[in-house]
Short mmCIF file of C-alpha atoms in Angstrom, two decimals:
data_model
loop_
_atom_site.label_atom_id
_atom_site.label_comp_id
_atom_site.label_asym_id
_atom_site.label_seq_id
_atom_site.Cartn_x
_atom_site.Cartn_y
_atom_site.Cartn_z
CA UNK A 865 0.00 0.00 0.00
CA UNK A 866 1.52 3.45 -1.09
CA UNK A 867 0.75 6.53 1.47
CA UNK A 868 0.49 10.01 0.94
CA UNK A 869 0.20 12.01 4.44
CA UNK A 870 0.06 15.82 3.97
CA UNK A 871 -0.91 18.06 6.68
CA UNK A 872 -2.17 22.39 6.87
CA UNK A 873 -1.57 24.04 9.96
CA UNK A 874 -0.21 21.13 11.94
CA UNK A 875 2.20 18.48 12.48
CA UNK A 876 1.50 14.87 13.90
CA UNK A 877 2.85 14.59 17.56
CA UNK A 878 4.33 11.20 18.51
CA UNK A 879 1.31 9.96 20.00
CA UNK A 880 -0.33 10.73 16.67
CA UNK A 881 1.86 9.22 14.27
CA UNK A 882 1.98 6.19 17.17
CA UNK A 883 -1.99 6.52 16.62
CA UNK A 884 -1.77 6.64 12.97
CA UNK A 885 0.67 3.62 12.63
CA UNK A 886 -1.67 1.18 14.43
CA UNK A 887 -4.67 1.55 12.18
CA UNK A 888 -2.29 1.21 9.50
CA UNK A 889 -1.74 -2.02 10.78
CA UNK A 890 -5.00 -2.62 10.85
CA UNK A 891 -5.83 -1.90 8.18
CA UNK A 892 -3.28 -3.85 6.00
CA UNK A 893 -4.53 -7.25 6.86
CA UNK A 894 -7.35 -6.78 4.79
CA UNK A 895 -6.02 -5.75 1.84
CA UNK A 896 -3.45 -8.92 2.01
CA UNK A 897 -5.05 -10.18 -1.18
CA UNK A 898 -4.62 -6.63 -3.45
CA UNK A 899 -2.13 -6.05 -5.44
CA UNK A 900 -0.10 -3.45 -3.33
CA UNK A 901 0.93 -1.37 -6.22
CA UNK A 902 -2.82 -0.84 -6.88
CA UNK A 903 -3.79 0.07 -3.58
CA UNK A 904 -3.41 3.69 -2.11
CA UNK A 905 -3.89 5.76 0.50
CA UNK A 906 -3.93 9.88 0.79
CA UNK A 907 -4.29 11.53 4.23
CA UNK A 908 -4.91 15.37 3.97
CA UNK A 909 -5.31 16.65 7.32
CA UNK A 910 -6.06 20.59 7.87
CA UNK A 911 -6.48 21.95 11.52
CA UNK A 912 -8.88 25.29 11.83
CA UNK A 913 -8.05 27.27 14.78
CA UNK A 914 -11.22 29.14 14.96
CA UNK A 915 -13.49 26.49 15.31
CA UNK A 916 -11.44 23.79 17.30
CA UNK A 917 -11.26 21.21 14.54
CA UNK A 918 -9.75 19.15 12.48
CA UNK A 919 -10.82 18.20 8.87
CA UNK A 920 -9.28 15.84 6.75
CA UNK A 921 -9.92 13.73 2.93
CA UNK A 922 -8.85 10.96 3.67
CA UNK A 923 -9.61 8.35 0.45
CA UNK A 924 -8.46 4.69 -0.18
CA UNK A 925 -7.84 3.86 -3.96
CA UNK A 926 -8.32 0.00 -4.35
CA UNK A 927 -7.50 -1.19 -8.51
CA UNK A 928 -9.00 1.99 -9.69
CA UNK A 929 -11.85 2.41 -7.30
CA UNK A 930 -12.02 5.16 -4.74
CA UNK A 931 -13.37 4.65 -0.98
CA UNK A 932 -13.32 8.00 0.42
CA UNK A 933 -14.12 8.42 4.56
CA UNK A 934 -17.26 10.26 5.06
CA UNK A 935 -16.46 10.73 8.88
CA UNK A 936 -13.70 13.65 8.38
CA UNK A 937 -14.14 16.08 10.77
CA UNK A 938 -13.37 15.94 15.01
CA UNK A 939 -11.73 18.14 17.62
CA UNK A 940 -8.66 16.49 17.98
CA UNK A 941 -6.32 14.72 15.55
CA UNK A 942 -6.38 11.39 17.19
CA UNK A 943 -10.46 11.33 16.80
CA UNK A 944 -10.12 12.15 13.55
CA UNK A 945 -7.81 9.20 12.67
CA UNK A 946 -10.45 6.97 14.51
CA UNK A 947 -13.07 7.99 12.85
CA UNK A 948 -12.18 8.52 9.11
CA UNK A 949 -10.33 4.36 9.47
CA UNK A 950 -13.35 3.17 11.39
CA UNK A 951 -15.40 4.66 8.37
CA UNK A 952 -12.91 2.75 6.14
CA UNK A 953 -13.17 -0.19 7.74
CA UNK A 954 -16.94 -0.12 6.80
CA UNK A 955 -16.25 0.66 3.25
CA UNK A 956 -13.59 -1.58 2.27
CA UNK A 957 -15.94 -4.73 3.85
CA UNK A 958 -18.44 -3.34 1.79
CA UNK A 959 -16.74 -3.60 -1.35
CA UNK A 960 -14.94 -7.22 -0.64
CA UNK A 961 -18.62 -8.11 0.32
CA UNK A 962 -19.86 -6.99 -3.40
CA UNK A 963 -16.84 -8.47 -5.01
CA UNK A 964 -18.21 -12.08 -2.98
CA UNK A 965 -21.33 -11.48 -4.15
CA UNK A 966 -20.76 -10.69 -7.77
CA UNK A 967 -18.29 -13.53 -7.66
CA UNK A 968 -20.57 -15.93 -6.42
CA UNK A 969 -23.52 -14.87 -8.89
CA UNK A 970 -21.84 -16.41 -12.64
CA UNK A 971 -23.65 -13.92 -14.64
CA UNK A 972 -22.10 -11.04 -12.40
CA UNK A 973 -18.70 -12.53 -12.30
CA UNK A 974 -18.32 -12.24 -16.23
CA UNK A 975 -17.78 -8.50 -15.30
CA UNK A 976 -15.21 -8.62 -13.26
CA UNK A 977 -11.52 -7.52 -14.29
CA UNK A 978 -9.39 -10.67 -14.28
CA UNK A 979 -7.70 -8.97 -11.50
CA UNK A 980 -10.40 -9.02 -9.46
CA UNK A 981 -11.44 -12.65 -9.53
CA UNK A 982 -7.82 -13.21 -9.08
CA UNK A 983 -8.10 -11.48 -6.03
CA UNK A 984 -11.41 -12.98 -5.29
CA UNK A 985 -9.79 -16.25 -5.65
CA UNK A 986 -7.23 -15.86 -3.37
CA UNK A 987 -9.70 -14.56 -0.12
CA UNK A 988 -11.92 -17.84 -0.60
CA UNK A 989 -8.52 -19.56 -0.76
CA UNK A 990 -7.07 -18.34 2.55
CA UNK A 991 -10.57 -18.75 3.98
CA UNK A 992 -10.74 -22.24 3.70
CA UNK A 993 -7.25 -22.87 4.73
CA UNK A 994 -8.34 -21.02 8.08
CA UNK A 995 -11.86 -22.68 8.20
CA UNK A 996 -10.25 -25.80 7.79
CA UNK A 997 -8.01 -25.37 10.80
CA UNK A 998 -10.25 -24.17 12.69
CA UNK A 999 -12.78 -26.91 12.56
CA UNK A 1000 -9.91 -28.92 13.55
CA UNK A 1001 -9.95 -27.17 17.05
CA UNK A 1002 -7.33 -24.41 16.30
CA UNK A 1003 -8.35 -21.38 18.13
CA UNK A 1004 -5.94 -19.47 16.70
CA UNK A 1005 -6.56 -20.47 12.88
CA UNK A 1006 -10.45 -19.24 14.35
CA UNK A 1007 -9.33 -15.98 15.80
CA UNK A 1008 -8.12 -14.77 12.11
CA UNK A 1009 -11.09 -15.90 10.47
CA UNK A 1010 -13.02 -13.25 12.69
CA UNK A 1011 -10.57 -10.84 13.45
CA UNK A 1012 -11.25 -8.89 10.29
CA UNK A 1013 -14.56 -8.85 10.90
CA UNK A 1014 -14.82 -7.64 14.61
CA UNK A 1015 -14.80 -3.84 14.37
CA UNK A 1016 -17.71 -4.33 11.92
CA UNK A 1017 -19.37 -7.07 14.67
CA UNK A 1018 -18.60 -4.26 17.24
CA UNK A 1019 -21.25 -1.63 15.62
CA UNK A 1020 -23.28 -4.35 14.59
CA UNK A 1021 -23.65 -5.60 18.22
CA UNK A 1022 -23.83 -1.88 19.66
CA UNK A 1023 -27.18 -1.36 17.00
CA UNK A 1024 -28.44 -4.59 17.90
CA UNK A 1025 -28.55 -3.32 21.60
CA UNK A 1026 -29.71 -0.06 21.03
CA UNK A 1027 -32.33 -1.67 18.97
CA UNK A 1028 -34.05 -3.95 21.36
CA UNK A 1029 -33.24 -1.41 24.41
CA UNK A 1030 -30.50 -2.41 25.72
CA UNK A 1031 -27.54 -0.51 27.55
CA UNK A 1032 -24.53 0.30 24.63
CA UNK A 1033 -21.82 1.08 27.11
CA UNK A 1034 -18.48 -0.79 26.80
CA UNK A 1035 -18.46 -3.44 28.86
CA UNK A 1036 -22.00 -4.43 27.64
CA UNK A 1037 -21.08 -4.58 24.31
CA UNK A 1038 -17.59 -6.50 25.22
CA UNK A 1039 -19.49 -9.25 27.16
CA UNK A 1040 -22.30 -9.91 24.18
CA UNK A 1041 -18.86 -9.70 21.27
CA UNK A 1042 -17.02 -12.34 23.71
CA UNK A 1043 -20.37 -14.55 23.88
CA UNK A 1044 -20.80 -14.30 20.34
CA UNK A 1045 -17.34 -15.35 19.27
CA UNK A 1046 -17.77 -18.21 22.21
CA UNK A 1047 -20.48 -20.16 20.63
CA UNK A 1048 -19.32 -19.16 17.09
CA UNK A 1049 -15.96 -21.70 17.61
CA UNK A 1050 -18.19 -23.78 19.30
CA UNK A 1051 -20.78 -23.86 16.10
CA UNK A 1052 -18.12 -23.27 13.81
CA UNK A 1053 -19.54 -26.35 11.62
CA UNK A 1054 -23.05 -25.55 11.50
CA UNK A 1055 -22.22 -21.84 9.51
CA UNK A 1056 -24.04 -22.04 6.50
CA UNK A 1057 -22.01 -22.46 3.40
CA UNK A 1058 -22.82 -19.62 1.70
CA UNK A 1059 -23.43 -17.01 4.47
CA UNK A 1060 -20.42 -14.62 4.83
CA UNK A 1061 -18.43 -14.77 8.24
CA UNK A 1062 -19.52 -11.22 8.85
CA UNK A 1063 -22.88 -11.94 8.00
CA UNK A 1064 -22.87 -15.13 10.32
CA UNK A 1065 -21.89 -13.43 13.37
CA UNK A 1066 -23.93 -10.66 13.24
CA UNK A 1067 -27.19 -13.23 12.62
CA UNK A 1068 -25.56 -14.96 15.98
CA UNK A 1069 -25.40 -11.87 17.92
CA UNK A 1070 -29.15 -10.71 17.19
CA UNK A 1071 -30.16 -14.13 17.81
CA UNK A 1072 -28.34 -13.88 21.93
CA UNK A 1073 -29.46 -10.62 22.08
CA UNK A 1074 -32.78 -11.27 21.07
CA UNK A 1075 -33.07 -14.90 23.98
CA UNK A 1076 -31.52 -12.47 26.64
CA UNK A 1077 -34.33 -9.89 26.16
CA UNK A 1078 -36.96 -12.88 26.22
CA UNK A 1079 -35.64 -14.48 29.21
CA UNK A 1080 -35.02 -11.32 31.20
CA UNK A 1081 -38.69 -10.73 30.47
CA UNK A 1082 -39.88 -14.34 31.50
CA UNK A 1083 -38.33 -13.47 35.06
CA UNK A 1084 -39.50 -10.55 35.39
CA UNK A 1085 -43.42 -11.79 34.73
CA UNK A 1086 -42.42 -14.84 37.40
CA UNK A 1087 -41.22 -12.30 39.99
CA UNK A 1088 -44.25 -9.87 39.27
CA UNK A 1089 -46.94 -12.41 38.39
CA UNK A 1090 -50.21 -10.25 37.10
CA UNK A 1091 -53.41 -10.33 39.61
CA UNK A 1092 -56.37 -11.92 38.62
CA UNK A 1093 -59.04 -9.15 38.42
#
């Protein structure tokens, strides 16, 4: 992946560039499969004194086609970061998620760039080396499977909450993402073929969410049993 940082009326500290290097390497596990040549990232960062900000356009270029974050402005440098990679993050799964699908679908795939069923090729590839390992027991081969797709679990889980009325705070949210990934080794072999992993876990995260609420309201009826009239 080729960078291009440039920065108006500031300079990144040591935390920031610190900051800026870890979602980086975040970030460059899931473009494993692109041909890093093709792939590119700008960073134009502006602060504005007079109203406490700072802006940025921050795009990815993947093989010609542009993901730009949408979530580009925030008081301080470091929220900034967050935000326009979280953003990112969302976009890029979007895209491999419409290159599965139009992969999967044989009239769609005749559109694709041989590039990009090479590159399609190579995901299902490493998939099923990890899937394979990990229905063998190997927590570890398991933990890469799903690593990719936990910061998009994470908001999934946090509208799934808010949704049915639940608390979104932190440790909430941690608890329900551990559960999930819990009984997703344990299940591991009964994930439908063709359902994503993303897709998967967020299906297995309403579906806990969704038996909590139930059986929080079960005891609540049993400790507060209705009068007869």
């Amino acid at each position: 992946m080729k960078l291009m940082l440039t920065t108006r009326r500031c300079a990144l500290t040591d935390r920031d560039q610190e900051i800026l290097d870890h979602y980086l390497q975040r970030l460059e596990p899931e473009l494993q499969h692109f041909d890093p040549d093709l792939v590119h990232l700008w960073l134009d960062i502006e602060r504005h004194a007079r109203r406490e900000e700072y802006t940025g356009r921050i795009r990815l270029s993947i093989m010609g086609t542009l993901l730009p974050a949408r979530r580009n402005v925030a008081p301080t440098l470091a929220t900034l970061l967050k935000r326009a990679f979280d953003d990112l993050h969302e976009q890029l799964h979007r895209f491999k998620s419409k290159l599965r699908r139009d992969y999967m679908h044989e009239r769609r795939r005749a559109s694709l760039s041989p590039e990009m069923v090479k590159v399609q090729e190579r995901v299902l590839l490493g998939e099923r080396e990890l899937l394979d390992r990990a229905l063998a027991g190997d927590r570890a081969a398991f933990d890469a499977l799903v690593n990719r797709e936990l910061p998009t679990l994470t908001r999934a889980i946090e509208q799934l909450l808010a949704e049915y009325g639940r608390p979104t705070d932190t440790e909430t949210v941690e608890h329900v993402l551990a559960d999930v990934l819990t009984t997703a080794f344990t299940d591991l072999a009964r994930k439908p073929t063709r359902w994503s992993t993303a897709g998967w876990l967020a299906w297995l995260a309403r579906r806990m969410i969704r038996r909590d609420v139930k059986q929080e309201a079960v005891a609540q009826s049993e400790e507060h049993p209705a009068h007869a009239g």
